[in-house]
CSV table of C-alpha atoms and ligand atoms in Angstrom, one decimal:
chain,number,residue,atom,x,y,z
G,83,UNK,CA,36.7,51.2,-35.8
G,84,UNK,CA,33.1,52.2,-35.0
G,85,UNK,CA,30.4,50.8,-37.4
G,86,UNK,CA,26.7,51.4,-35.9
G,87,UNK,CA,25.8,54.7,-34.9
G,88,UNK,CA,24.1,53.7,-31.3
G,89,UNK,CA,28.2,52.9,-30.6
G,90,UNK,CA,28.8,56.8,-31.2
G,91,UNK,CA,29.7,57.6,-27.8
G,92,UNK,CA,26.7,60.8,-28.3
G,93,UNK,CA,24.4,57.7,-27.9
G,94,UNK,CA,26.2,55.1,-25.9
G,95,UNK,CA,28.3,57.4,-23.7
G,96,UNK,CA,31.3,55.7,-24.0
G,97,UNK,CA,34.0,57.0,-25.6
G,98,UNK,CA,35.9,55.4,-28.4
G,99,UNK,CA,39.3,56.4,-27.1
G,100,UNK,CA,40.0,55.4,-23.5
G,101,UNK,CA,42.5,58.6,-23.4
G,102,UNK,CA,41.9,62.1,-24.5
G,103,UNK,CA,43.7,63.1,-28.5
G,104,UNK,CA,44.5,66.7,-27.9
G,105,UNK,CA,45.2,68.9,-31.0
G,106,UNK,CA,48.7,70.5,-30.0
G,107,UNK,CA,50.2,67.3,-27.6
G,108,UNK,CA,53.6,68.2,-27.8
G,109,UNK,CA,56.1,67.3,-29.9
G,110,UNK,CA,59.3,65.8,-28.2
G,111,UNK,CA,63.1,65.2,-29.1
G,112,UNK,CA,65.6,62.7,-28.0
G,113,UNK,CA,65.1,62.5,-24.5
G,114,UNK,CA,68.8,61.5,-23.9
G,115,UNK,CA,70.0,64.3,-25.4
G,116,UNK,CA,67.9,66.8,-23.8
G,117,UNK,CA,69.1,65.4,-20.3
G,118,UNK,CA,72.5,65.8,-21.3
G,119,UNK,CA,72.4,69.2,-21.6
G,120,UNK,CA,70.1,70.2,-18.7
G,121,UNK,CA,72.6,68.2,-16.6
G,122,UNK,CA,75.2,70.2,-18.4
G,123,UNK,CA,73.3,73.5,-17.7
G,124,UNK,CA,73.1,72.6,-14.2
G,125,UNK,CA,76.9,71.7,-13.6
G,126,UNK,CA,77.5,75.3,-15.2
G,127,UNK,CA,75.6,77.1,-12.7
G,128,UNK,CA,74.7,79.3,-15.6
G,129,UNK,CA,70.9,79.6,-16.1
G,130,UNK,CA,69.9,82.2,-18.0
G,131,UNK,CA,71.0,85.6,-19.3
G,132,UNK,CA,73.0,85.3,-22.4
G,133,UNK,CA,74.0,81.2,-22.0
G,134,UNK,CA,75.5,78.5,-23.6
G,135,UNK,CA,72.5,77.0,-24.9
G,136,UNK,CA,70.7,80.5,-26.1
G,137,UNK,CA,72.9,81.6,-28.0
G,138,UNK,CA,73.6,78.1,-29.4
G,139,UNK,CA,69.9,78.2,-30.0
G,140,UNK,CA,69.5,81.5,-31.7
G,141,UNK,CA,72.3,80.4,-33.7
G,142,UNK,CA,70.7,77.0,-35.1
G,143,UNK,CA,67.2,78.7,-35.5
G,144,UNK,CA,68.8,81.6,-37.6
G,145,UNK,CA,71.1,78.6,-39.7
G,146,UNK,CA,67.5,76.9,-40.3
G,147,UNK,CA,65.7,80.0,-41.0
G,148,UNK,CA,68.2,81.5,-43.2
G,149,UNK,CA,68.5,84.8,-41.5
G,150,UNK,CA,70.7,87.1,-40.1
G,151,UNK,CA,69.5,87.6,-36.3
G,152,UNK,CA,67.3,85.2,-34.5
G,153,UNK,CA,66.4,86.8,-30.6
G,154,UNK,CA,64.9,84.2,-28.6
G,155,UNK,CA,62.3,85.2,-26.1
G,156,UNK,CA,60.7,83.8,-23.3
G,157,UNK,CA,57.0,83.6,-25.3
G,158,UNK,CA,56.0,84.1,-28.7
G,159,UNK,CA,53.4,87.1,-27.2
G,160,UNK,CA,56.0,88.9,-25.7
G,161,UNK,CA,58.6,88.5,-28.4
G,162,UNK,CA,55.4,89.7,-30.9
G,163,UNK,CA,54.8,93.3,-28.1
G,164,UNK,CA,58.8,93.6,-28.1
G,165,UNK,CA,59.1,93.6,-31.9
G,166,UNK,CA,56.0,95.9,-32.5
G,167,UNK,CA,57.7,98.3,-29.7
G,168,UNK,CA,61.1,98.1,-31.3
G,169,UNK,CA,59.6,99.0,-34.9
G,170,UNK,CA,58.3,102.4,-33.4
G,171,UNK,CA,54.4,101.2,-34.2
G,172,UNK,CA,51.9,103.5,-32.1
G,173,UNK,CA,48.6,104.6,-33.4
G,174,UNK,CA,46.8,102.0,-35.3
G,175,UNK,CA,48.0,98.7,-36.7
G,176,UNK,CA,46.1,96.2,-38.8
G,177,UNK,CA,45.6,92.6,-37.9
G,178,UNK,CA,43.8,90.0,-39.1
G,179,UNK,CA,40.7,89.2,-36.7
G,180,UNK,CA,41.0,85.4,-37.1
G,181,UNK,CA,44.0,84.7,-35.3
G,182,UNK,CA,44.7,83.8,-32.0
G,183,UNK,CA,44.2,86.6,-29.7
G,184,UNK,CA,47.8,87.3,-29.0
G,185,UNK,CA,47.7,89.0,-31.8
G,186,UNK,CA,45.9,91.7,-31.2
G,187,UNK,CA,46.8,91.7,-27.2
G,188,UNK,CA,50.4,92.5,-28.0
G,189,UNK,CA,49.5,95.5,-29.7
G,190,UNK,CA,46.2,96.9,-27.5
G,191,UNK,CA,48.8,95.9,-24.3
G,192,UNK,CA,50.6,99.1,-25.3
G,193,UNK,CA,47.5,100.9,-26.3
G,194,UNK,CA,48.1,100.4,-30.0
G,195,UNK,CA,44.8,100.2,-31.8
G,196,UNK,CA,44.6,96.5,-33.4
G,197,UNK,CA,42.2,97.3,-36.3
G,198,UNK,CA,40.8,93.9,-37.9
G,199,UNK,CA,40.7,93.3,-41.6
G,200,UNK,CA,39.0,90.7,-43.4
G,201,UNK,CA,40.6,87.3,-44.6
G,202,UNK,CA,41.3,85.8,-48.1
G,203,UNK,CA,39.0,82.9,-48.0
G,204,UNK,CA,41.3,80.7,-50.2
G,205,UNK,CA,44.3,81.2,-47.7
G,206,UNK,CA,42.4,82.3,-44.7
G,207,UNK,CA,45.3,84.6,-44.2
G,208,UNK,CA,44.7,88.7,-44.1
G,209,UNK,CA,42.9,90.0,-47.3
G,210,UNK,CA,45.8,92.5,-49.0
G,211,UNK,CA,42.8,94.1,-50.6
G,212,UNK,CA,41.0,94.7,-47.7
G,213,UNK,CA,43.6,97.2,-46.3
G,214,UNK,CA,43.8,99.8,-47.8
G,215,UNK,CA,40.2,100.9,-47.2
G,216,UNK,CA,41.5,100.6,-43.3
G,217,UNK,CA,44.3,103.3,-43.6
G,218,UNK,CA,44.3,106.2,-41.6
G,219,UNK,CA,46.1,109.0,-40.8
G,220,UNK,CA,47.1,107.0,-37.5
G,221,UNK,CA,48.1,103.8,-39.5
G,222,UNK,CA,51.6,102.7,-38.7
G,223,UNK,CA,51.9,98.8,-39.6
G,224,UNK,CA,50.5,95.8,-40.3
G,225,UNK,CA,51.0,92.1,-38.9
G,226,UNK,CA,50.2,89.3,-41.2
G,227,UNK,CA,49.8,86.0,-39.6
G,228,UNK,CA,50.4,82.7,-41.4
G,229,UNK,CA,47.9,80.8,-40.4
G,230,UNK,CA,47.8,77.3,-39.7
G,231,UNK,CA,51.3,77.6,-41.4
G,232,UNK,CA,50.1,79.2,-44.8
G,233,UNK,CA,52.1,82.2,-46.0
G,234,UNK,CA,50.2,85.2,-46.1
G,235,UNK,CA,50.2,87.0,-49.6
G,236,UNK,CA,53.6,88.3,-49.1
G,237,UNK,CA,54.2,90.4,-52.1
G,238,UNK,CA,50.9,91.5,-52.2
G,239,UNK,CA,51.1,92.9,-48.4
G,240,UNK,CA,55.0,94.2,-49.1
G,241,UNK,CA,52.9,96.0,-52.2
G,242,UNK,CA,50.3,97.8,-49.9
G,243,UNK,CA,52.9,98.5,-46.6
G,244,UNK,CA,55.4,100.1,-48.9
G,245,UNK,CA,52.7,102.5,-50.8
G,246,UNK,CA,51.8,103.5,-47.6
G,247,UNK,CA,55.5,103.9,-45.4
G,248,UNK,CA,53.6,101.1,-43.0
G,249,UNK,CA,56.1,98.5,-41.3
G,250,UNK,CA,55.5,95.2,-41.7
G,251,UNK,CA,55.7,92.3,-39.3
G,252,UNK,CA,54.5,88.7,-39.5
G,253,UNK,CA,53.4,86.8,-36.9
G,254,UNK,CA,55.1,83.1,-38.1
G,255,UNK,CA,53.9,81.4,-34.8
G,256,UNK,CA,52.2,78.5,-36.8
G,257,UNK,CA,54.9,78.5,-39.5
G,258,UNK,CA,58.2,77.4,-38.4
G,259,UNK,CA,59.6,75.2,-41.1
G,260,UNK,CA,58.0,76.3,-43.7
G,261,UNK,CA,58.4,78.2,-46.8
G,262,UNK,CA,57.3,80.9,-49.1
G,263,UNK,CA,58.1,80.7,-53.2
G,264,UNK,CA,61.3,78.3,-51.8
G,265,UNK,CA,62.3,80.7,-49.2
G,266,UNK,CA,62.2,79.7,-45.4
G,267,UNK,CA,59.7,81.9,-43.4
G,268,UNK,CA,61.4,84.3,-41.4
G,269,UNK,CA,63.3,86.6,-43.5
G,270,UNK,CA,60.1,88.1,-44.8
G,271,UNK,CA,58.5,91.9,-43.5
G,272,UNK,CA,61.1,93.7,-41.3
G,273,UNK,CA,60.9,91.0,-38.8
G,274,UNK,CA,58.7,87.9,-38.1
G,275,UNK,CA,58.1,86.1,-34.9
G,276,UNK,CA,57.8,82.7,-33.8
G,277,UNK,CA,56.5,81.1,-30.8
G,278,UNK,CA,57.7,77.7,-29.2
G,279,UNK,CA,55.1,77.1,-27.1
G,280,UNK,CA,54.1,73.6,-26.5
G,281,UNK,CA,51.7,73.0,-28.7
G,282,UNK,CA,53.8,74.4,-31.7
G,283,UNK,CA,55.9,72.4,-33.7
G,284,UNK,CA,59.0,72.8,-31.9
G,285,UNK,CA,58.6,73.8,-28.5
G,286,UNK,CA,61.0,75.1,-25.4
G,287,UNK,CA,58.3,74.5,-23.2
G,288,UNK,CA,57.5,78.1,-23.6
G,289,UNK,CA,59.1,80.5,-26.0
G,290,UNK,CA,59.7,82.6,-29.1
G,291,UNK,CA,61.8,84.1,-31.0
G,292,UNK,CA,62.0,87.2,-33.3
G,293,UNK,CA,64.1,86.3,-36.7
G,294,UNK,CA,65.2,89.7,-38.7
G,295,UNK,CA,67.8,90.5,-41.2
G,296,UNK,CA,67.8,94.2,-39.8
G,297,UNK,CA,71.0,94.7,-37.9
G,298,UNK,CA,69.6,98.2,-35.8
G,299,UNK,CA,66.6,96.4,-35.1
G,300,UNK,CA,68.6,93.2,-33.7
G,301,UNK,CA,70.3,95.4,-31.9
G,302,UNK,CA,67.3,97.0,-30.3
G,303,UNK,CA,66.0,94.1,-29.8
G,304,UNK,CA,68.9,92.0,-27.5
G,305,UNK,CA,68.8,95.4,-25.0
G,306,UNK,CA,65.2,96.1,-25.2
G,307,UNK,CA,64.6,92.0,-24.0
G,308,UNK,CA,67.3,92.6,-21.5
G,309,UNK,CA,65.8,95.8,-19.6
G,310,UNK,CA,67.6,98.1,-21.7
G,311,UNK,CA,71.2,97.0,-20.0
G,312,UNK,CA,74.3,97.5,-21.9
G,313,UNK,CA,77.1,96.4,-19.5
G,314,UNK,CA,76.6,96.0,-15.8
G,315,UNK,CA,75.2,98.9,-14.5
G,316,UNK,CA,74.3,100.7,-18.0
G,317,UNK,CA,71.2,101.3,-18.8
G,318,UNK,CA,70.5,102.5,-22.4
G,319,UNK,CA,67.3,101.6,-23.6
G,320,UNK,CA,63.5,101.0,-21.7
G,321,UNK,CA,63.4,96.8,-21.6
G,322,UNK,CA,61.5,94.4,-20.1
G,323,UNK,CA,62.3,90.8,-19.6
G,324,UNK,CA,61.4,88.8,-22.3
G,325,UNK,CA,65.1,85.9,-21.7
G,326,UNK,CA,64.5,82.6,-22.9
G,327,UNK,CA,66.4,80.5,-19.9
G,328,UNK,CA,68.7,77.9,-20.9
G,329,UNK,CA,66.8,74.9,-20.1
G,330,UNK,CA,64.1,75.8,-22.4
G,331,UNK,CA,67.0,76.7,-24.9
G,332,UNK,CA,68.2,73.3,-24.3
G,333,UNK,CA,64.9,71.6,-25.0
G,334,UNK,CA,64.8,73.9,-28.5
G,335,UNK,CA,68.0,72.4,-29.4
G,336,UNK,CA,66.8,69.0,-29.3
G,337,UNK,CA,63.7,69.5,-30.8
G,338,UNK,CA,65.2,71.7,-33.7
G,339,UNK,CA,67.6,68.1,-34.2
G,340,UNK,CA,64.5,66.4,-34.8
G,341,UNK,CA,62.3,68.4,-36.5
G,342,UNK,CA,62.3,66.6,-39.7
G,343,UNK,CA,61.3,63.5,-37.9
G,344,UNK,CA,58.2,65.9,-36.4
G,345,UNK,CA,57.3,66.9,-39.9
G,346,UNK,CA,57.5,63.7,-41.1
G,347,UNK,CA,55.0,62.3,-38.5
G,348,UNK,CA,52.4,64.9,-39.1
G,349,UNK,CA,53.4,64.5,-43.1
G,350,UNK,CA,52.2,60.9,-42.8
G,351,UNK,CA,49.3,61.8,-40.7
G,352,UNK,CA,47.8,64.9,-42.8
G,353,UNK,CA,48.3,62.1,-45.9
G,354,UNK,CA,46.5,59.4,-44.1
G,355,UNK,CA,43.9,62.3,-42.9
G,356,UNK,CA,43.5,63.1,-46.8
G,357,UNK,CA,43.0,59.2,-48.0
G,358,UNK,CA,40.4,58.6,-44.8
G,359,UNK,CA,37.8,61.5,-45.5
G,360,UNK,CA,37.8,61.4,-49.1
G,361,UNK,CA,34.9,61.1,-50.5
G,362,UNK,CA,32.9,62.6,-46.9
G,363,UNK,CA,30.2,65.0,-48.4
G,364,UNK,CA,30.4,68.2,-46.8
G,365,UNK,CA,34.1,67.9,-45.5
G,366,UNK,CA,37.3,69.6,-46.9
G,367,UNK,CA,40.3,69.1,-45.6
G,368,UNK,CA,42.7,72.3,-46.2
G,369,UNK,CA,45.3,72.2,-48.8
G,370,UNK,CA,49.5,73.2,-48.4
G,371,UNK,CA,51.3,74.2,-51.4
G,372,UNK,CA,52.9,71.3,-52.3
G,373,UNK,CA,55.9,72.6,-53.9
G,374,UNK,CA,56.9,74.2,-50.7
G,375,UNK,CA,57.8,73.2,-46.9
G,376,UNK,CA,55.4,72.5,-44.8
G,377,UNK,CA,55.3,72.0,-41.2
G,378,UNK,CA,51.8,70.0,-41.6
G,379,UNK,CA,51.0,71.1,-37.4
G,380,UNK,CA,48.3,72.0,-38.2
G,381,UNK,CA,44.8,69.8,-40.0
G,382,UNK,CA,42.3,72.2,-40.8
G,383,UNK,CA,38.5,70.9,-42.1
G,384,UNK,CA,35.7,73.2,-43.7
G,385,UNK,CA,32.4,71.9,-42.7
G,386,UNK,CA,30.0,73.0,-44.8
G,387,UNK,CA,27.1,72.5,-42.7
G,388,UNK,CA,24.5,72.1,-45.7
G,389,UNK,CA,26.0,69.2,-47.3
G,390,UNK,CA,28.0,67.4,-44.5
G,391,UNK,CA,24.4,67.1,-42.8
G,392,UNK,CA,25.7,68.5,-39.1
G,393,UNK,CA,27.2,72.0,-38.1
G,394,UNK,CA,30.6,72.4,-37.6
G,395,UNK,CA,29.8,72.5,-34.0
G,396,UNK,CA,27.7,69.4,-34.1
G,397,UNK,CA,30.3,68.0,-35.7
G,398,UNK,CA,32.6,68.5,-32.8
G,399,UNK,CA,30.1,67.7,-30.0
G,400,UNK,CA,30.4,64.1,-31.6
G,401,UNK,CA,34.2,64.1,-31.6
G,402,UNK,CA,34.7,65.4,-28.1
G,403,UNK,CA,32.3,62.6,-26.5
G,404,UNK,CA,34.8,60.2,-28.4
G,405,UNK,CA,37.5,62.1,-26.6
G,406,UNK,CA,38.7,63.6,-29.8
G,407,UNK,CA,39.6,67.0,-28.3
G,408,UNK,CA,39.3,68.9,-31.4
G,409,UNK,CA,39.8,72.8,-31.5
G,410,UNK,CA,37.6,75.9,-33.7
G,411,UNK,CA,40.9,77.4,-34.0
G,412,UNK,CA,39.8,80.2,-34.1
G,413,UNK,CA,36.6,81.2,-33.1
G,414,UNK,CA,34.7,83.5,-32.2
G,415,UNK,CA,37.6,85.5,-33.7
G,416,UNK,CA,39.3,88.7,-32.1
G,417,UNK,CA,36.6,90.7,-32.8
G,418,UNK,CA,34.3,88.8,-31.0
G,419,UNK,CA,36.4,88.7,-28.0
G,420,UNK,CA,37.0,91.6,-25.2
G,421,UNK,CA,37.9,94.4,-25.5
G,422,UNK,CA,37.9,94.5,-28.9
G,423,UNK,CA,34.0,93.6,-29.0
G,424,UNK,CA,33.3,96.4,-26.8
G,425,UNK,CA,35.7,98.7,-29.3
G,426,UNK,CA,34.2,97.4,-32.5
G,427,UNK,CA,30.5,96.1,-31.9
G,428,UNK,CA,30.1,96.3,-35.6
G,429,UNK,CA,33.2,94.9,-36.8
G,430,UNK,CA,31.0,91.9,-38.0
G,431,UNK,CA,29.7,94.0,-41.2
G,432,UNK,CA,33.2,94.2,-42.5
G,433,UNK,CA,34.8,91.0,-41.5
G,434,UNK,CA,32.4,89.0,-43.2
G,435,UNK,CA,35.0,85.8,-44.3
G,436,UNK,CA,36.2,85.5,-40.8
G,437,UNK,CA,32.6,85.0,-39.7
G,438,UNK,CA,32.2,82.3,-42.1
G,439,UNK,CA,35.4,80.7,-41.6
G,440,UNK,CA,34.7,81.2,-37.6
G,441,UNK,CA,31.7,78.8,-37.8
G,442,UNK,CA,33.0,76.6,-39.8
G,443,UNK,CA,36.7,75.3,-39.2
G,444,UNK,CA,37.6,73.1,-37.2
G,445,UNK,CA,41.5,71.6,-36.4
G,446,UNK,CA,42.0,67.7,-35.8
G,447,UNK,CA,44.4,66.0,-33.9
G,448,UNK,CA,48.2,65.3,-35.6
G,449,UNK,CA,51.7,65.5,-34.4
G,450,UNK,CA,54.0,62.7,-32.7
G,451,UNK,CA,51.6,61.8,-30.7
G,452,UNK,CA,49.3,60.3,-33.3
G,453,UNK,CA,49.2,57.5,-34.5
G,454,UNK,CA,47.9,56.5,-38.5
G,455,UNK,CA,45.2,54.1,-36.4
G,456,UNK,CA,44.2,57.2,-34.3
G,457,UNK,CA,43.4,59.2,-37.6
G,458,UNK,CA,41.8,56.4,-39.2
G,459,UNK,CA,39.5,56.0,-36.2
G,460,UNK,CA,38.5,59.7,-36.3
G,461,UNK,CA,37.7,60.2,-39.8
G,462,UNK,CA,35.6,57.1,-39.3
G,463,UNK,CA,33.5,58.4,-36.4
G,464,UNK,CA,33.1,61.9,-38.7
G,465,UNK,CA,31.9,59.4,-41.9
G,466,UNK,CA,29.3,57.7,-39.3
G,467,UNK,CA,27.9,60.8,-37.7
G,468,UNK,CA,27.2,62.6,-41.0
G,469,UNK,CA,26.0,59.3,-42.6
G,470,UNK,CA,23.4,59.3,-40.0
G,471,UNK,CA,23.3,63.2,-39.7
G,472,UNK,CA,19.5,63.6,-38.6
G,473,UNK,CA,19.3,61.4,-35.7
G,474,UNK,CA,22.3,62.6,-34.3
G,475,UNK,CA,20.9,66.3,-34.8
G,476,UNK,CA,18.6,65.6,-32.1
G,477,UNK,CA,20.6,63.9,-30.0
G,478,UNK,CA,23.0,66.6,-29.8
G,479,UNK,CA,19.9,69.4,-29.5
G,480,UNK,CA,19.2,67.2,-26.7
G,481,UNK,CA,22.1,67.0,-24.8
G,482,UNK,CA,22.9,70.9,-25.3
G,483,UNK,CA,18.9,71.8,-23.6
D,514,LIG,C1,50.8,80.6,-30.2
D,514,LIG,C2,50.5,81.9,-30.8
D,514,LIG,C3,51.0,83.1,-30.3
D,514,LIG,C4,51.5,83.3,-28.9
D,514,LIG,O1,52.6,82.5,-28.6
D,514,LIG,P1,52.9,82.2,-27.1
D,514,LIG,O2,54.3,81.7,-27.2
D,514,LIG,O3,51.9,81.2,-26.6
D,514,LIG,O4,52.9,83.5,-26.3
D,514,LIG,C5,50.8,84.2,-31.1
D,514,LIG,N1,50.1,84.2,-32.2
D,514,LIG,C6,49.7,83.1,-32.7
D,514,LIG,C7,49.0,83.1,-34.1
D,514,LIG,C8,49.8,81.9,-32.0
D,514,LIG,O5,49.3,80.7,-32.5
């Protein structure tokens, strides 16, 4: 543990950890098992399209989940443009600006207008009330995202989609394993869609899945990520290829076997996270519903840069000398990313949380891959920077000239 600022590897250039803590390191099952079954795959010959271990897969995820149809697809972003094409959305659909940019590419890919709407700054999830005033003629949907695994105001959002005949669709890429009012997330909206990338909390290397309880739509769904083909040579539908192959199938089964063990580990670290920066002026760490399930992936601070002393992103100059790769998930936000900046150079006026929130969140390191010594070690280096805040200011104006 450091105790003397001049150790503060902004001063002494040398890191406190001798190996990089990533937020997102991947979270990984039984290795044993996972062999198994890619050996298994392999002595099948069968490697993708429609195998074993997919549809063994979809069938766990839609057990867990608690829905009908689960359609697993080779990434979350192309299960999120699938599901938006399936639902018939065209025109205009609102999104939440702070969110990774997926969100808004899988819509603007097929020339559907993402327009951004301000966040709820308690949840940081989209603002219900800031909708409606977005509504045009052109409106077809909306996508809710739950951030860092928080639900997005469901009723309120089912409220506003239904007044207006909009669809609605959650992107649940942060929130698999994890509930809303006791219900798994999953079965909410028309459809939602996960993504089991690496760095999520259960991951098939890369992949996604769209859960629905809406039969048509499943079934739109399995020919539309198949090119369209029904039968051999029968073409119904336009398609693309959005598979999941059966190793990364095989590698969702394991990790879904151990998922509780992967919530329990970032559980123990969010705790421990809670316990460590208690106290730390200026420094909030981000609440879950307690009565619910949470996934705990993701540890979200508020710096408030007036009474923590340093700026969020003074904040993280310190932690990545240390090592401590921590992420502004996400900043600048959508709007402040291309194209949509050039579409929407004054989206700033109206998205005036997301600005705030932009500037000043920032996610810490968890997962299996952590360990309760690691966190301990981080929230000491932030309670040493901001306890000697001013000559670490310059230092860091410094360094950045
Ligand atoms: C990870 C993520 C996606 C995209 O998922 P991929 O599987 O990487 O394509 C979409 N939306 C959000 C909010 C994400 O975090």
């Amino acid at each position: 543990m450091l105790s003397k600022p001049e150790n503060l590897a902004i001063i002494s250039g040398k890191p406190f950890f001798s190996e990089y803590l990533h937020v997102g390191r991947p979270n990984i099952g039984d290795r044993q098992r996972l062999m198994v079954r890619i050996n298994d795959m392999l002595d099948r010959r069968w490697l993708t399209n429609a195998g074993f271990y997919v549809k063994e897969f979809e069938k766990q995820v839609a057990k867990y989940l608690n829905v009908k149809h689960c359609i697993a697809m080779c990434n979350g972003t192309v299960a999120l443009e699938t599901a938006v094409r399936a639902l018939g959305l065209k025109g205009e659909v609102i999104v939440p600006s702070f969110t990774f940019v997926a969100t808004a590419h899988c819509l603007q890919w097929q020339e559907i207008s993402p327009v951004f709407a301000d966040i709820d700054p308690q949840s940081c999830t989209i603002d219900p009330a800031a909708i409606a005033k977005l509504i045009t003629p052109k409106t077809t949907g909306i996508i809710g995202v739950h951030l860092w695994g928080r639900p997005c105001q469901i009723e309120a959002l089912e409220r506003v989609s239904a007044e207006h005949g909009l669809k609605l669709l959650f992107d649940a890429s942060h929130a698999f394993g994890c509930s809303y009012k006791g219900r798994m997330i999953g079965g909410f909206g028309t459809a939602e869609v996960f993504s089991f990338h690496a760095t999520k909390i259960i991951n098939t290397f890369e992949g996604g899945a769209i859960a629905t309880n809406d039969d048509d739509l499943a079934a739109r769904l399995r020919l539309m990520k198949n090119f369209g083909f029904h039968g051999m040579d029968n073409v119904v539908y336009l398609g693309i290829n959005g598979k999941m192959n059966e190793a990364s199938a095989a590698m969702g089964l394991t990790n879904l076997e151990d998922i509780d063990q992967f919530i329990e580990a970032n559980r123990r670290n969010y705790a421990e996270y809670g316990r460590c920066l208690e106290g730390i002026q200026g420094i909030a760490l981000l609440p879950y519903e307690e009565t619910e399930k949470n996934n705990f992936q993701y540890v979200v601070i508020d710096v408030d840069p007036r009474s923590a002393g340093l700026s969020r992103d003074e904040l993280l100059a310190v932690l990545h000398a240390e090592n401590v790769v921590a992420r502004r998930y996400f900043y600048p936000g959508c709007h402040r990313m291309e194209p949509y900046r050039s579409f929407f150079p004054d989206a700033c006026l109206w998205l005036r949380e997301t600005e705030v929130k932009a500037q000043r969140v920032v996610c810490l390191p968890t997962g299996t891959a952590v360990r309760r010594k690691d966190v301990r070690a981080i929230c000491g280096i932030i309670r040493l920077a901001l306890e000697n805040a001013d000559a670490l200011r310059q230092r860091i104006a410094r360094l950045s000239n």
